[in-house]
mmCIF file of C-alpha atoms and ligand atoms in Angstrom:
data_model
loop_
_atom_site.group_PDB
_atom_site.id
_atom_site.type_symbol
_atom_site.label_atom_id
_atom_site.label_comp_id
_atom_site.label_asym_id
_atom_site.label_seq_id
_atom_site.Cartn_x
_atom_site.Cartn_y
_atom_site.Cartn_z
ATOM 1 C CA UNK A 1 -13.764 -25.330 1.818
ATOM 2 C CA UNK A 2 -13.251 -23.245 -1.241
ATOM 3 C CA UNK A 3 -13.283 -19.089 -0.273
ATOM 4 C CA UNK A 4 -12.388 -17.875 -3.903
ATOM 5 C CA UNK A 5 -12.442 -14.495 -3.987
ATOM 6 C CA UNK A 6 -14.833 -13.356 -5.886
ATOM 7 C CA UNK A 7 -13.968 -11.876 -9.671
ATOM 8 C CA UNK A 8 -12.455 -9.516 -10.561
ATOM 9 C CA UNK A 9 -9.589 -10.793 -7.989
ATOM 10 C CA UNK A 10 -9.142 -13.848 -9.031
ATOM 11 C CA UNK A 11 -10.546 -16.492 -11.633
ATOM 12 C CA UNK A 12 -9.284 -19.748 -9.788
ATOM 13 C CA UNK A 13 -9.982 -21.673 -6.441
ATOM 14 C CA UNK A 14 -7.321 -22.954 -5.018
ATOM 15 C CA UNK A 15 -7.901 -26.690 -2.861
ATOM 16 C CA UNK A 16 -5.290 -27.773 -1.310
ATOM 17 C CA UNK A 17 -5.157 -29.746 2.435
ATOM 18 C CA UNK A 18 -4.145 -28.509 5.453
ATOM 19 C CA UNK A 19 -1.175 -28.591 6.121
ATOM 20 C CA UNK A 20 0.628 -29.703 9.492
ATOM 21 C CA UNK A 21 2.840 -26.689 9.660
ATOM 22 C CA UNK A 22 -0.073 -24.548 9.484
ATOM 23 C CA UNK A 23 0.488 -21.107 10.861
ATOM 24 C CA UNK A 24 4.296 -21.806 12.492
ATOM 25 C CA UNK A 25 5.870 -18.936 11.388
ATOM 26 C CA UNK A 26 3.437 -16.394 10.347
ATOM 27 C CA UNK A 27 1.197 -17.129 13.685
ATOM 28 C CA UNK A 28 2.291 -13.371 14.739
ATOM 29 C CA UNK A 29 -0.315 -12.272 11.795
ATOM 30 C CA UNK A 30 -3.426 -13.653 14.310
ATOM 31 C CA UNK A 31 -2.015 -11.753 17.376
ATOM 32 C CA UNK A 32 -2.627 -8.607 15.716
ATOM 33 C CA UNK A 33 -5.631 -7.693 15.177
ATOM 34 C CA UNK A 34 -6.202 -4.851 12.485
ATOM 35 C CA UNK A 35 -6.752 -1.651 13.975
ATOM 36 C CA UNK A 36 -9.472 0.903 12.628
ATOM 37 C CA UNK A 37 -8.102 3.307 9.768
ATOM 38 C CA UNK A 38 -7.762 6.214 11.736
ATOM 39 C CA UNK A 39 -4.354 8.860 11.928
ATOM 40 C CA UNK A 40 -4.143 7.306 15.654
ATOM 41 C CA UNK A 41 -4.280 3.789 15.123
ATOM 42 C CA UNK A 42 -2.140 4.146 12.296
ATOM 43 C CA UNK A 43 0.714 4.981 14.582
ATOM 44 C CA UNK A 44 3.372 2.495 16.069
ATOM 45 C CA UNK A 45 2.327 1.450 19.622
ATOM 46 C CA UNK A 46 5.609 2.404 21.730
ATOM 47 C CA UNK A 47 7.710 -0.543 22.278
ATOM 48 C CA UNK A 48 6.932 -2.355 18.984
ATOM 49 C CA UNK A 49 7.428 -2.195 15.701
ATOM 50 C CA UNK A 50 5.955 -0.229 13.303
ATOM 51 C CA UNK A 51 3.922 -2.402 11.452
ATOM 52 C CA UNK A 52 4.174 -1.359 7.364
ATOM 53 C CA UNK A 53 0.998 -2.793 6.077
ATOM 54 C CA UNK A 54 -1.562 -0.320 6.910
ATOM 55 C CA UNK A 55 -3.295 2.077 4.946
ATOM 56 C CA UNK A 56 -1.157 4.797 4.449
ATOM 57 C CA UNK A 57 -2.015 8.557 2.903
ATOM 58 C CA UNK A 58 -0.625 7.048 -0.241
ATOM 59 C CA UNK A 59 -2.811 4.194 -0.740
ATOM 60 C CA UNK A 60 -5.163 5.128 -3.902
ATOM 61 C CA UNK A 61 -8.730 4.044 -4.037
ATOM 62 C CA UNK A 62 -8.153 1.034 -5.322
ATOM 63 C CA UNK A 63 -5.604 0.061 -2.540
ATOM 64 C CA UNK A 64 -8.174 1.006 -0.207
ATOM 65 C CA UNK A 65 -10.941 -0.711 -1.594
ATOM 66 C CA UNK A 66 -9.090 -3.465 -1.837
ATOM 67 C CA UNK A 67 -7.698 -3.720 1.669
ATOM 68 C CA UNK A 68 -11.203 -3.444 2.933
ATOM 69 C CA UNK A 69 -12.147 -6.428 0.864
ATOM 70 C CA UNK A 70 -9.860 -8.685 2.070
ATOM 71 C CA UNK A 71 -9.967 -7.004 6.050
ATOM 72 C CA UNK A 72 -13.839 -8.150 5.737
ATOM 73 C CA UNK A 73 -12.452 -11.649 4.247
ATOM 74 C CA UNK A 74 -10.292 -11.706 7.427
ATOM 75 C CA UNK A 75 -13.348 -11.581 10.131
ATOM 76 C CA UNK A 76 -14.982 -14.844 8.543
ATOM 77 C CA UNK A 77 -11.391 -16.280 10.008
ATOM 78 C CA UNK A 78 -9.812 -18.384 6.535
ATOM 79 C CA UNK A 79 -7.379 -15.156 5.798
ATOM 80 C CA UNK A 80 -4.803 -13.519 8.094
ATOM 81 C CA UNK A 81 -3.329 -9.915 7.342
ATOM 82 C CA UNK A 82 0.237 -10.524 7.268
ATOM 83 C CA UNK A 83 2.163 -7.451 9.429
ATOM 84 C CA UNK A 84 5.224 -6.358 8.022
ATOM 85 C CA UNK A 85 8.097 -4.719 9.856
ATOM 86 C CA UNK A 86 11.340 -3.549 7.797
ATOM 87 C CA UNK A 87 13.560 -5.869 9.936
ATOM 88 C CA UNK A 88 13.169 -9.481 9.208
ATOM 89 C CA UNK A 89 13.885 -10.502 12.522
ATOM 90 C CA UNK A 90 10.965 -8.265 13.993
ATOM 91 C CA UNK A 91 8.575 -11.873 11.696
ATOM 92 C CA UNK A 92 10.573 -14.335 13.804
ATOM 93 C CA UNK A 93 8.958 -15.237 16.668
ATOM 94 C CA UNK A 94 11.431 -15.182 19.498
ATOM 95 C CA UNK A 95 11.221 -19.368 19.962
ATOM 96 C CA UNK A 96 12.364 -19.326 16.755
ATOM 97 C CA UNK A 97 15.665 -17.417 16.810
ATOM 98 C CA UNK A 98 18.953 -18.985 16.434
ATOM 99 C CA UNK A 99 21.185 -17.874 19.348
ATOM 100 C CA UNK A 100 23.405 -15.951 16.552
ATOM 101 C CA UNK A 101 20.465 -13.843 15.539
ATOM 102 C CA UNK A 102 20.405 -10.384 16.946
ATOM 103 C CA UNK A 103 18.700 -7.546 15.763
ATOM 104 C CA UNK A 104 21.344 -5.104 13.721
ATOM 105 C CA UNK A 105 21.134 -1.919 11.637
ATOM 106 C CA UNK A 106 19.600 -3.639 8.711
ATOM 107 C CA UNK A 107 16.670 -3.425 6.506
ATOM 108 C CA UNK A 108 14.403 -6.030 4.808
ATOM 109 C CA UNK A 109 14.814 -4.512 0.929
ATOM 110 C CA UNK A 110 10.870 -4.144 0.332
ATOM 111 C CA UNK A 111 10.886 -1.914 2.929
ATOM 112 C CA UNK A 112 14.602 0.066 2.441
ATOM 113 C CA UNK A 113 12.623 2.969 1.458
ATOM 114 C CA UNK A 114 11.523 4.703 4.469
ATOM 115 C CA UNK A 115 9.320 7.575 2.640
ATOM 116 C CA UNK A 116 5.460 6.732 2.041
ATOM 117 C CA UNK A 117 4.195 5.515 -1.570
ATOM 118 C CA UNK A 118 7.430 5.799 -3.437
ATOM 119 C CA UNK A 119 8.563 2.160 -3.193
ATOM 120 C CA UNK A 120 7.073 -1.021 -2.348
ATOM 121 C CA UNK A 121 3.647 -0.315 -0.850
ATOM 122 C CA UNK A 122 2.438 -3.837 0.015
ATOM 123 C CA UNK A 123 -0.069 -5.760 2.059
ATOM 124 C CA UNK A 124 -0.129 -9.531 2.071
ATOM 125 C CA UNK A 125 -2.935 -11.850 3.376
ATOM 126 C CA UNK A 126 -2.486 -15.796 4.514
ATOM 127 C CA UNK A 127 -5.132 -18.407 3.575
ATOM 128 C CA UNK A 128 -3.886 -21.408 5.508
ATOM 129 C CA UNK A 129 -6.159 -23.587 4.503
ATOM 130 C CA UNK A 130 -5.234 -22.965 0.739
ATOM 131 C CA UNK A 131 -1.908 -22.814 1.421
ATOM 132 C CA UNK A 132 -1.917 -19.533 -0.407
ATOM 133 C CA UNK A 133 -0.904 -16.089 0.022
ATOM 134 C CA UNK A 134 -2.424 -12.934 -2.004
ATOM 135 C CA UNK A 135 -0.100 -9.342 -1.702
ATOM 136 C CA UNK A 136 -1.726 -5.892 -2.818
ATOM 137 C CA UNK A 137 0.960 -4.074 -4.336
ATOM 138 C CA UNK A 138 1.055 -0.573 -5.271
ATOM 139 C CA UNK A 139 4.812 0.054 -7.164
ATOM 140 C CA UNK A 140 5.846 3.927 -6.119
ATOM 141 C CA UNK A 141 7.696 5.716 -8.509
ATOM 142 C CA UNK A 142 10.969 5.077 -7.319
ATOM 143 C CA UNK A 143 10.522 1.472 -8.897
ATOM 144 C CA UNK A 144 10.638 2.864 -12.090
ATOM 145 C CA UNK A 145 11.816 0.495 -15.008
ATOM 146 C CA UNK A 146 10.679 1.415 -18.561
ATOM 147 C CA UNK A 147 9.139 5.579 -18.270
ATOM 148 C CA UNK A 148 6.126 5.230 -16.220
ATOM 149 C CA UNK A 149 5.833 0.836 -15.258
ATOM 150 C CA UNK A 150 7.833 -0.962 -12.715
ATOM 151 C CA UNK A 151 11.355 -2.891 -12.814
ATOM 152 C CA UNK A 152 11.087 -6.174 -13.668
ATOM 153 C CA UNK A 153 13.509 -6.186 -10.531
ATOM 154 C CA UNK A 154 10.678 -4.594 -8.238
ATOM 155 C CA UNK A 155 8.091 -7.158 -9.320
ATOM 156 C CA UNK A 156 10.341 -10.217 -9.140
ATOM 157 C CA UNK A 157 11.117 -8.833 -5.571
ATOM 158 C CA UNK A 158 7.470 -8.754 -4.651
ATOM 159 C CA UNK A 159 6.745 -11.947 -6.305
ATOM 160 C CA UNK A 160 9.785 -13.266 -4.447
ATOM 161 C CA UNK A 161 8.352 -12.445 -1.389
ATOM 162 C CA UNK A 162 4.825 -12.905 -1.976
ATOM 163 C CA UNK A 163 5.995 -16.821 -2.622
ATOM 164 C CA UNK A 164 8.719 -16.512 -0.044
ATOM 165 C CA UNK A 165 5.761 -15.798 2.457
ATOM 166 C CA UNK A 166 4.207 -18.853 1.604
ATOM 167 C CA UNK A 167 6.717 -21.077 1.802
ATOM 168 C CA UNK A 168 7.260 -19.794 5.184
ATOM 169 C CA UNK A 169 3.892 -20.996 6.151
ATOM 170 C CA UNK A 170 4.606 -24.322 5.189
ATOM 171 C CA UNK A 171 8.288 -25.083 5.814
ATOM 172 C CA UNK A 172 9.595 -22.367 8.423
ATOM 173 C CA UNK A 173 13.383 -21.386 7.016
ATOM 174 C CA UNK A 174 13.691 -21.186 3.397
ATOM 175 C CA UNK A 175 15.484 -20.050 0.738
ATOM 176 C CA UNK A 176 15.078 -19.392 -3.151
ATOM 177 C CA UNK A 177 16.434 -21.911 -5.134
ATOM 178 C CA UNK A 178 14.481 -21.278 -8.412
ATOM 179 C CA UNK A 179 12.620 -18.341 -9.545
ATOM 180 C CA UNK A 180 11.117 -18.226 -12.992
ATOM 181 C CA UNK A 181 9.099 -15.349 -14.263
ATOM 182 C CA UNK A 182 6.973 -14.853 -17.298
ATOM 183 C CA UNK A 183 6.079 -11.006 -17.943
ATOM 184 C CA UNK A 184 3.291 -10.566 -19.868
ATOM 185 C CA UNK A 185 2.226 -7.236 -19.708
ATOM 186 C CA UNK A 186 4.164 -3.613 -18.145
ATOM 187 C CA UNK A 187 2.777 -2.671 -14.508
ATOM 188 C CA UNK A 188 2.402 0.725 -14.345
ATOM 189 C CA UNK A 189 3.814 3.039 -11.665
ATOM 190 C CA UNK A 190 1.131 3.640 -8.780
ATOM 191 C CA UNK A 191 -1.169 1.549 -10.040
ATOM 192 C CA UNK A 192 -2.301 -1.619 -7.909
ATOM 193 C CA UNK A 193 -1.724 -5.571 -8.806
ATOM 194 C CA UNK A 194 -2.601 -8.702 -6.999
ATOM 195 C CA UNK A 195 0.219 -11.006 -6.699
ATOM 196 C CA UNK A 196 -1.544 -14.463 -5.886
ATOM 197 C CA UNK A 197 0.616 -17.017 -4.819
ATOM 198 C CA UNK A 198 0.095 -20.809 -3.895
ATOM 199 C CA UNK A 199 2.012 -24.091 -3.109
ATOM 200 C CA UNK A 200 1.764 -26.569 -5.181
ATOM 201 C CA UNK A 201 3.725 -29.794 -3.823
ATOM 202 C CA UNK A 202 5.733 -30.233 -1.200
ATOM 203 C CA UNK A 203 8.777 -33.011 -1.656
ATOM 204 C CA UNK A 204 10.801 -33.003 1.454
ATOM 205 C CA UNK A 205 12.549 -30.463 1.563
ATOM 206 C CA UNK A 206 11.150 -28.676 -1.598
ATOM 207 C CA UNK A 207 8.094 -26.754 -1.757
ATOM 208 C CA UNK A 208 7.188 -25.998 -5.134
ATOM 209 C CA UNK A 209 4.973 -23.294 -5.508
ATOM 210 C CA UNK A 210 3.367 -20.991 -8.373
ATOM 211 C CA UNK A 211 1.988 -16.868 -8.686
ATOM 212 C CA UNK A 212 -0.159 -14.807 -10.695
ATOM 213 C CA UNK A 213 0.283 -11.298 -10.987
ATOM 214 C CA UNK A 214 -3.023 -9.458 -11.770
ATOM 215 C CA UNK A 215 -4.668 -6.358 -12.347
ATOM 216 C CA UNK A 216 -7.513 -5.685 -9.864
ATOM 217 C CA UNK A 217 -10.234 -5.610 -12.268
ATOM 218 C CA UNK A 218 -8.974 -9.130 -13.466
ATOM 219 C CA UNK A 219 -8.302 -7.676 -17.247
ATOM 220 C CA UNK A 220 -4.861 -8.074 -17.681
ATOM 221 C CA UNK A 221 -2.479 -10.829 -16.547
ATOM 222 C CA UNK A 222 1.078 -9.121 -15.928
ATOM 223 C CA UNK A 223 3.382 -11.767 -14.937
ATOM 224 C CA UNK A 224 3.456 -15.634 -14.064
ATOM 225 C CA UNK A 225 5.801 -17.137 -11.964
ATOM 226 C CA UNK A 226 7.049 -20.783 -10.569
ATOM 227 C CA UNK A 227 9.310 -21.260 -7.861
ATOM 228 C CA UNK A 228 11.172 -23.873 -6.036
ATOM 229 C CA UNK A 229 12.470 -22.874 -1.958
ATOM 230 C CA UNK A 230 13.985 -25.320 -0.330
ATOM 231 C CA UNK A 231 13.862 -25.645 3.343
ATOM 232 C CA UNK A 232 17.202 -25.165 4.994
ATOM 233 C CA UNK A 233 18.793 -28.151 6.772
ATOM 234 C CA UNK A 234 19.961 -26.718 10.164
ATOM 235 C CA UNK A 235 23.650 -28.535 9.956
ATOM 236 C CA UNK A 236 24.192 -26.870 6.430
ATOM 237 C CA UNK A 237 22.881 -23.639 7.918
ATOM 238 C CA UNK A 238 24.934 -23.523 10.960
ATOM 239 C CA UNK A 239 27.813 -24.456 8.543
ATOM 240 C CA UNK A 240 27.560 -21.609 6.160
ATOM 241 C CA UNK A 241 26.667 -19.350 9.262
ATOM 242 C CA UNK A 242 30.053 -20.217 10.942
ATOM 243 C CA UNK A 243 31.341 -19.107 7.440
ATOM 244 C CA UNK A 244 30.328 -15.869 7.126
ATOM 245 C CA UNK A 245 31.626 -15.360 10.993
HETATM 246 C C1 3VV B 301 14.062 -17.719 6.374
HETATM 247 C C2 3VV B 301 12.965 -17.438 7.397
HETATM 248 C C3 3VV B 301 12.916 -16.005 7.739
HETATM 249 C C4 3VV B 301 11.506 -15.653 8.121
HETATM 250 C C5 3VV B 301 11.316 -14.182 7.859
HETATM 251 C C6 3VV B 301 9.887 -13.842 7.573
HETATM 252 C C7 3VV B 301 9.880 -12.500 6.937
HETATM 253 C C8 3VV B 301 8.626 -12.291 6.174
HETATM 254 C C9 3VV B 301 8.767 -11.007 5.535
HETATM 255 C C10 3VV B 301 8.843 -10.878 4.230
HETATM 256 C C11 3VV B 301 8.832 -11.989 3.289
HETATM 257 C C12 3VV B 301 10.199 -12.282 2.827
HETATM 258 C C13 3VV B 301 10.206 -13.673 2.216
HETATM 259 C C14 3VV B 301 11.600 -14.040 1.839
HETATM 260 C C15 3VV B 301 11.720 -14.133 0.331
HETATM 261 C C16 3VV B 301 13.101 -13.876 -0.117
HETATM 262 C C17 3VV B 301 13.843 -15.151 -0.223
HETATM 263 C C18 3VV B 301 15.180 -14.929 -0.817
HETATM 264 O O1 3VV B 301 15.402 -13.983 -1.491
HETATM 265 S S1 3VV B 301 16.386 -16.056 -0.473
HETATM 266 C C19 3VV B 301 17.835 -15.370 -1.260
HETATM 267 C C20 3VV B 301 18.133 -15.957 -2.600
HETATM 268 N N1 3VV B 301 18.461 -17.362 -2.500
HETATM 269 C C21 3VV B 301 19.681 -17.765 -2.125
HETATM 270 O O2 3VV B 301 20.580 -17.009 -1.890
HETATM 271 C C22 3VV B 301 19.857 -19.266 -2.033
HETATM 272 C C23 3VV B 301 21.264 -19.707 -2.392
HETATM 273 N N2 3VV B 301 21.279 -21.160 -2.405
HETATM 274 C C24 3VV B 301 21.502 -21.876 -1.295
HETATM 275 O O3 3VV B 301 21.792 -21.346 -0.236
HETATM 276 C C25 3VV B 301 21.367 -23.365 -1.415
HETATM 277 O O4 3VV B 301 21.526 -23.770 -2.730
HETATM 278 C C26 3VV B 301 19.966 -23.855 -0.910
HETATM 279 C C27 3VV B 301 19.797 -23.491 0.582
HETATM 280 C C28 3VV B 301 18.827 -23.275 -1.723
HETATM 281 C C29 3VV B 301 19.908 -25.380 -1.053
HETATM 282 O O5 3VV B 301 21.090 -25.897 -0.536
HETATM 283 P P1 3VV B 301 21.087 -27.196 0.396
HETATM 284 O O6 3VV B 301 22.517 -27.591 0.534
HETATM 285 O O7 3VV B 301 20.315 -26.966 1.643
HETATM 286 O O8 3VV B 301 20.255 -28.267 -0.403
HETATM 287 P P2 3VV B 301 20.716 -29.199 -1.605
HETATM 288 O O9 3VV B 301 21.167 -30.478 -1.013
HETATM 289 O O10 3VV B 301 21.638 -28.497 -2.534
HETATM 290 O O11 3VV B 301 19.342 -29.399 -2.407
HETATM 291 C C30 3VV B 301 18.228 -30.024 -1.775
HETATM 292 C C31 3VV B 301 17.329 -30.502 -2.872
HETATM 293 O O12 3VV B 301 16.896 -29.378 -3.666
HETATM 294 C C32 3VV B 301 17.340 -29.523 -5.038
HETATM 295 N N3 3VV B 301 17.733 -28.206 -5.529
HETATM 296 C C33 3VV B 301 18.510 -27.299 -4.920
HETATM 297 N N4 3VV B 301 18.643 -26.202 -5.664
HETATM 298 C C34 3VV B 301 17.918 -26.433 -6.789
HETATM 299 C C35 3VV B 301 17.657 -25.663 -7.936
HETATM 300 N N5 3VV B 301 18.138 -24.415 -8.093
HETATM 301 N N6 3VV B 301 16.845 -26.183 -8.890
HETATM 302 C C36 3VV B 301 16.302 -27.431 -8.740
HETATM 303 N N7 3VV B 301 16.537 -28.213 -7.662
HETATM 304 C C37 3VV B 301 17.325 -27.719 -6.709
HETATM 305 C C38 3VV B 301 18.513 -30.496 -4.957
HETATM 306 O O13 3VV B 301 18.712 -31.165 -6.199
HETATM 307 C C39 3VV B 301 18.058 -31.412 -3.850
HETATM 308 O O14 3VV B 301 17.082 -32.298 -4.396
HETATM 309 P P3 3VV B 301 16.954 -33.813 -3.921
HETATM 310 O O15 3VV B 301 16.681 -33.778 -2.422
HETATM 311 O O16 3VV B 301 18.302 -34.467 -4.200
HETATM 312 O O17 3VV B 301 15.822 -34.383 -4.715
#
């Protein structure tokens, strides 16, 4: 069933088939439900959390408006709201931990910056049935590259992850192997891009997958990107775990 967005988001529809995997490790973006935008509801629940991809005060209309769009998108049931905590092992559903994997005094790096708006402001929404992922992205102004636009570090971070998020979906624990960026056009500071991601083909252990990074008015195309994770064979992984031990 084909739920393109409607333009200025995007241009293309995505068909891809379900895949068997669907939902595995990003089920935890079903069990919670988006709360109403209010101060209140904004606030961590005690015991869990905090969940980062809310509205904040530092969202800018077109965050906002955005947000809403794809919130509404959400309640016909084909996308999922993504939450994101700054410690990676707050995604992992407990099933999924390896025995070695407690939680420590780390940070995931999009979200190393504790104060609001100044780094990687970020939503991302799951289309399982497209096998696609789609991150709002409002840089902050610590991100700054060239005078006024974004790294090129800070959007191959979000791209990274934007993809990274959907190769999740389909292959649980993955890794970059290949990231190759085109940057066509500056992103400036504060203003708000659509990183559209997809998978493209799945060989084994490789998922091969693909990203657009857009304005939201659809205008100007900022950066294209391919990428190949592969999915990491549990005897290798224990290997180089006992490694780094
Ligand atoms: C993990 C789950 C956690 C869930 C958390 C959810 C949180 C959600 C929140 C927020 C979203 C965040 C999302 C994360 C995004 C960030 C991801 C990163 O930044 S990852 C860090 C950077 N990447 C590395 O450091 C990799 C370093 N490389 C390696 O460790 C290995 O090379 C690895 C694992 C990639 C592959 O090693 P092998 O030993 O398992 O596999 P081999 O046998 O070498 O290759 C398998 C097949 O892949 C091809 N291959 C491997 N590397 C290739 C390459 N670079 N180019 C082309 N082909 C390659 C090979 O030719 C082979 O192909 P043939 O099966 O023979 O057809």
């Amino acid at each position: 069933m084909c739920t393109r967005l409607r333009a200025p988001i995007t241009n293309t529809c995505v068909h891809t088939c379900v895949c068997p995997h669907a939902n595995a490790p990003l089920r935890d973006a079903a069990a919670h439900p988006v709360p109403p935008r209010s101060p209140q509801a904004l606030c961590s629940q005690p015991g869990r959390p905090k969940d980062y991809a809310l509205p904040n005060a530092s969202w800018s209309r077109d965050m906002l408006d955005l947000y809403d769009r794809f919130l509404a998108m959400t309640k016909e049931g084909l996308w999922k709201r993504i939450p994101s905590y700054n410690n990676v092992l707050d995604h992992i559903p407990e099933s999924m931990k390896l025995a070695h994997e407690k939680k420590k005094d780390t940070r995931l790096f999009l979200r190393s910056i504790e104060a609001e708006g100044v780094g990687f402001e970020y939503v991302m929404f799951l289309n399982s049935s497209e096998k696609r992922v789609v991150c709002l992205f409002q840089p902050g102004s610590y991100l700054e590259g060239h005078p006024g636009f974004a790294h090129g570090g800070s959007i191959a971070t979000i791209i990274d992850s934007t993809i990274g998020s959907c190769a999740i979906f389909v292959a649980g624990r993955v890794m970059t192997a290949n990231l190759s960026i085109n940057y066509m056009s500056p992103v400036p500071l504060g203003s708000v891009v659509l990183v559209d991601s997809k998978v493209d083909k799945v060989e084994g252990r490789k998922v091969f997958l693909s990203c657009k990074v857009q304005s939201v008015d659809g205008g100007t195309l900022h950066a294209e990107a391919t990428a190949l994770f592969i999915q990491l064979d549990a005897t290798k992984s224990q290997k180089q775990q006992a490694s780094c031990q």
